[in-house]
Amino acid sequence: MDYVKGRRRNQVVHQVTDAQPSLSEDIGRREKSYLIKMGIRTICLILAVVVPLPWPYRLLFIAGAVFLPYIAVIGANERSKDAPPPTFQSPEANQSEIPLHRREIGS
């Protein structure tokens, strides 16, 4: 038993917190953030139009309704630092076909 206990102490233990989040988790987080910001924008728009408020408050809600979509899109397109890099397929990967712009008549 002492040998087993001693051996366990020398093993390398990987923690789950060291793992990067999956791409689907990252996309889900960004979608949720976008939907929350757009929900706040909708509330600002409704408050600016429906509720009778003094002009300074109404302008604040209008500014929120105008600028929140920009902020939401920028936040949704920003990947987290721990997210895996996106993968793209290269159009040059299939070299067996002649590209359309290089084809000649009669070949």
Coordinates of N, CA and C in Angstrom, one line a residue:
M1 N 0.8 -1.2 0.0 CA 0.0 0.0 0.0 C 0.9 1.3 0.0
D2 N 2.0 1.3 0.7 CA 2.8 2.4 0.7 C 3.3 2.8 -0.7
Y3 N 3.6 1.8 -1.5 CA 4.1 2.0 -2.8 C 3.0 2.7 -3.6
V4 N 1.8 2.3 -3.5 CA 0.7 3.0 -4.3 C 0.5 4.4 -3.8
K5 N 0.5 4.6 -2.5 CA 0.4 6.0 -2.0 C 1.5 6.9 -2.5
G6 N 2.7 6.4 -2.4 CA 3.9 7.2 -2.9 C 3.8 7.5 -4.3
R7 N 3.4 6.6 -5.1 CA 3.3 6.8 -6.5 C 2.3 7.8 -6.9
R8 N 1.2 7.8 -6.2 CA 0.1 8.8 -6.5 C 0.6 10.2 -6.2
R9 N 1.4 10.4 -5.3 CA 1.9 11.7 -5.0 C 2.8 12.3 -6.1
N10 N 3.4 11.4 -6.9 CA 4.3 11.9 -7.9 C 3.6 12.1 -9.3
Q11 N 2.4 11.7 -9.4 CA 1.7 11.8 -10.7 C 1.3 13.2 -10.9
V12 N 1.3 13.6 -12.2 CA 0.9 14.9 -12.6 C -0.6 14.9 -12.7
V13 N -1.2 15.9 -12.0 CA -2.6 16.0 -12.0 C -3.0 17.2 -12.9
H14 N -3.9 17.0 -13.9 CA -4.4 18.1 -14.7 C -5.7 18.6 -14.2
Q15 N -5.8 19.9 -14.0 CA -7.0 20.5 -13.5 C -7.9 20.9 -14.7
V16 N -9.2 20.8 -14.4 CA -10.2 21.1 -15.4 C -10.1 22.6 -15.7
T17 N -9.7 23.5 -14.8 CA -9.7 24.9 -15.0 C -8.6 25.3 -16.0
D18 N -7.7 24.4 -16.3 CA -6.6 24.7 -17.3 C -7.1 24.5 -18.7
A19 N -8.2 23.8 -18.9 CA -8.8 23.6 -20.2 C -9.4 24.8 -20.8
Q20 N -9.3 25.0 -22.1 CA -9.9 26.1 -22.8 C -11.4 25.8 -23.0
P21 N -12.2 26.8 -23.0 CA -13.6 26.5 -23.3 C -13.8 26.1 -24.7
S22 N -14.8 25.3 -25.0 CA -15.1 24.8 -26.3 C -15.6 26.0 -27.2
L23 N -15.5 25.8 -28.5 CA -16.0 26.9 -29.4 C -17.5 27.1 -29.2
S24 N -18.3 26.0 -29.0 CA -19.7 26.2 -28.8 C -20.0 26.9 -27.5
E25 N -19.3 26.7 -26.5 CA -19.5 27.4 -25.2 C -19.2 28.9 -25.4
D26 N -18.1 29.2 -26.1 CA -17.8 30.6 -26.4 C -18.8 31.3 -27.2
I27 N -19.3 30.6 -28.2 CA -20.4 31.2 -29.1 C -21.7 31.4 -28.2
G28 N -22.0 30.4 -27.4 CA -23.2 30.5 -26.5 C -23.1 31.7 -25.5
R29 N -21.9 31.9 -25.0 CA -21.7 33.1 -24.1 C -21.8 34.4 -24.8
R30 N -21.3 34.4 -26.1 CA -21.4 35.7 -26.9 C -22.9 35.9 -27.3
E31 N -23.6 34.8 -27.6 CA -25.0 35.0 -28.0 C -25.9 35.5 -26.8
K32 N -25.6 34.9 -25.6 CA -26.3 35.4 -24.4 C -26.1 36.8 -24.1
S33 N -24.8 37.2 -24.2 CA -24.4 38.6 -24.0 C -25.1 39.6 -25.0
Y34 N -25.2 39.1 -26.3 CA -25.8 39.9 -27.3 C -27.3 40.1 -27.0
L35 N -27.9 39.0 -26.7 CA -29.4 39.0 -26.4 C -29.7 39.9 -25.2
I36 N -28.9 39.9 -24.2 CA -29.1 40.7 -23.0 C -29.0 42.2 -23.4
K37 N -28.0 42.5 -24.2 CA -27.8 43.9 -24.6 C -28.9 44.4 -25.5
M38 N -29.4 43.5 -26.4 CA -30.5 43.9 -27.3 C -31.8 44.0 -26.5
G39 N -32.0 43.2 -25.5 CA -33.1 43.3 -24.6 C -33.2 44.7 -23.9
I40 N -32.0 45.1 -23.4 CA -31.9 46.4 -22.7 C -32.2 47.5 -23.7
R41 N -31.7 47.3 -25.0 CA -32.0 48.3 -26.0 C -33.5 48.4 -26.3
T42 N -34.2 47.3 -26.3 CA -35.6 47.3 -26.5 C -36.3 48.0 -25.4
I43 N -35.9 47.8 -24.2 CA -36.5 48.4 -23.0 C -36.3 50.0 -23.1
C44 N -35.0 50.4 -23.5 CA -34.7 51.8 -23.7 C -35.6 52.4 -24.7
L45 N -35.8 51.7 -25.8 CA -36.7 52.2 -26.9 C -38.1 52.4 -26.5
I46 N -38.6 51.4 -25.7 CA -40.0 51.5 -25.2 C -40.1 52.6 -24.2
L47 N -39.2 52.8 -23.3 CA -39.2 53.8 -22.3 C -39.2 55.2 -23.0
A48 N -38.4 55.3 -24.1 CA -38.2 56.6 -24.8 C -39.5 57.0 -25.5
V49 N -40.2 56.0 -26.0 CA -41.4 56.3 -26.8 C -42.7 56.4 -26.0
V50 N -42.9 55.4 -25.1 CA -44.2 55.2 -24.5 C -44.3 56.0 -23.2
V51 N -43.3 56.0 -22.3 CA -43.4 56.6 -21.0 C -43.2 58.1 -21.1
P52 N -44.1 58.9 -20.6 CA -43.9 60.4 -20.6 C -42.9 60.8 -19.6
L53 N -41.7 61.1 -20.1 CA -40.6 61.5 -19.2 C -40.1 62.9 -19.7
P54 N -39.4 63.6 -18.8 CA -38.7 64.9 -19.2 C -37.7 64.6 -20.3
W55 N -37.4 65.6 -21.1 CA -36.4 65.4 -22.3 C -35.1 64.9 -21.9
P56 N -34.4 65.3 -20.8 CA -33.1 64.7 -20.5 C -33.1 63.2 -20.4
Y57 N -34.1 62.7 -19.7 CA -34.3 61.3 -19.5 C -34.6 60.6 -20.8
R58 N -35.5 61.2 -21.6 CA -35.9 60.6 -22.8 C -34.7 60.6 -23.8
L59 N -33.8 61.6 -23.8 CA -32.6 61.6 -24.6 C -31.6 60.5 -24.2
L60 N -31.6 60.2 -22.9 CA -30.7 59.2 -22.4 C -31.2 57.8 -22.9
F61 N -32.5 57.6 -22.9 CA -33.0 56.3 -23.4 C -32.9 56.2 -24.9
I62 N -33.0 57.3 -25.6 CA -32.8 57.3 -27.1 C -31.4 57.0 -27.4
A63 N -30.4 57.6 -26.6 CA -29.0 57.3 -26.8 C -28.7 55.8 -26.6
G64 N -29.3 55.3 -25.5 CA -29.2 53.8 -25.3 C -29.7 53.0 -26.4
A65 N -30.8 53.4 -27.0 CA -31.4 52.6 -28.1 C -30.6 52.7 -29.3
V66 N -29.9 53.8 -29.5 CA -29.1 54.0 -30.7 C -27.7 53.4 -30.6
F67 N -27.1 53.5 -29.5 CA -25.7 53.0 -29.4 C -25.5 51.6 -28.9
L68 N -26.5 51.0 -28.2 CA -26.4 49.6 -27.7 C -26.3 48.6 -28.8
P69 N -26.9 48.7 -30.0 CA -26.7 47.7 -31.1 C -25.2 47.7 -31.5
Y70 N -24.6 48.8 -31.6 CA -23.1 48.8 -31.9 C -22.3 48.1 -30.9
I71 N -22.6 48.4 -29.6 CA -21.8 47.8 -28.5 C -22.1 46.3 -28.5
A72 N -23.4 45.9 -28.7 CA -23.7 44.5 -28.7 C -23.0 43.7 -29.8
V73 N -22.9 44.3 -31.0 CA -22.3 43.6 -32.1 C -20.8 43.5 -31.9
I74 N -20.2 44.6 -31.4 CA -18.7 44.5 -31.1 C -18.5 43.4 -30.1
G75 N -19.3 43.4 -29.0 CA -19.1 42.4 -28.0 C -19.4 41.0 -28.5
A76 N -20.3 40.8 -29.4 CA -20.6 39.5 -29.9 C -19.5 39.0 -30.8
N77 N -18.8 39.9 -31.5 CA -17.8 39.4 -32.4 C -16.4 39.2 -31.7
E78 N -16.3 39.7 -30.5 CA -15.1 39.6 -29.8 C -15.0 38.2 -29.1
R79 N -14.0 37.4 -29.5 CA -13.7 36.1 -28.9 C -13.0 36.3 -27.6
S80 N -13.2 35.4 -26.6 CA -12.5 35.5 -25.4 C -11.0 35.0 -25.6
K81 N -10.2 35.3 -24.7 CA -8.8 35.0 -24.8 C -8.5 33.5 -24.7
D82 N -9.4 32.8 -24.0 CA -9.2 31.3 -23.9 C -9.9 30.5 -25.0
A83 N -10.6 31.2 -25.9 CA -11.3 30.5 -26.9 C -10.4 29.9 -27.9
P84 N -10.7 28.7 -28.5 CA -9.8 28.2 -29.5 C -9.9 29.0 -30.8
P85 N -8.9 29.0 -31.6 CA -8.9 29.8 -32.8 C -9.9 29.2 -33.8
P86 N -10.5 30.1 -34.6 CA -11.4 29.6 -35.6 C -10.6 28.8 -36.7
T87 N -11.3 27.9 -37.3 CA -10.7 27.1 -38.4 C -11.3 27.4 -39.7
F88 N -10.5 27.6 -40.7 CA -11.0 28.0 -42.0 C -10.4 27.0 -43.0
Q89 N -11.2 26.6 -44.0 CA -10.8 25.7 -45.0 C -10.2 26.6 -46.1
S90 N -9.0 26.2 -46.5 CA -8.3 26.9 -47.6 C -8.9 26.6 -48.9
P91 N -9.2 27.6 -49.8 CA -9.8 27.2 -51.1 C -8.7 26.6 -52.0
E92 N -7.4 26.7 -51.6 CA -6.3 26.1 -52.4 C -6.1 24.7 -52.0
A93 N -6.9 24.1 -51.1 CA -6.6 22.8 -50.5 C -6.7 21.7 -51.6
N94 N -7.6 21.8 -52.6 CA -7.8 20.8 -53.6 C -7.0 21.2 -54.8
Q95 N -5.8 20.7 -55.0 CA -4.9 21.1 -56.1 C -5.2 20.2 -57.4
S96 N -6.1 19.3 -57.3 CA -6.3 18.4 -58.5 C -7.2 19.1 -59.5
E97 N -7.8 20.2 -59.2 CA -8.7 20.9 -60.2 C -8.0 22.2 -60.6
I98 N -8.1 22.5 -61.9 CA -7.6 23.8 -62.4 C -8.5 24.9 -62.0
P99 N -8.0 26.0 -61.4 CA -8.9 27.1 -61.0 C -9.6 27.7 -62.3
L100 N -10.8 28.2 -62.1 CA -11.6 28.8 -63.2 C -10.9 29.9 -63.9
H101 N -10.1 30.7 -63.2 CA -9.5 31.8 -63.9 C -8.2 31.4 -64.7
R102 N -7.8 30.1 -64.5 CA -6.6 29.6 -65.2 C -7.0 28.7 -66.4
R103 N -8.3 28.4 -66.6 CA -8.6 27.4 -67.6 C -8.5 28.1 -69.0
E104 N -8.1 27.3 -69.9 CA -7.9 27.8 -71.3 C -8.9 27.1 -72.2
I105 N -9.2 27.7 -73.4 CA -10.0 27.0 -74.3 C -9.3 25.9 -75.0
G106 N -9.9 24.7 -75.1 CA -9.3 23.6 -75.7 C -8.6 22.7 -74.8
S107 N -8.5 23.0 -73.5 CA -7.8 22.1 -72.6 C -8.7 21.2 -71.9

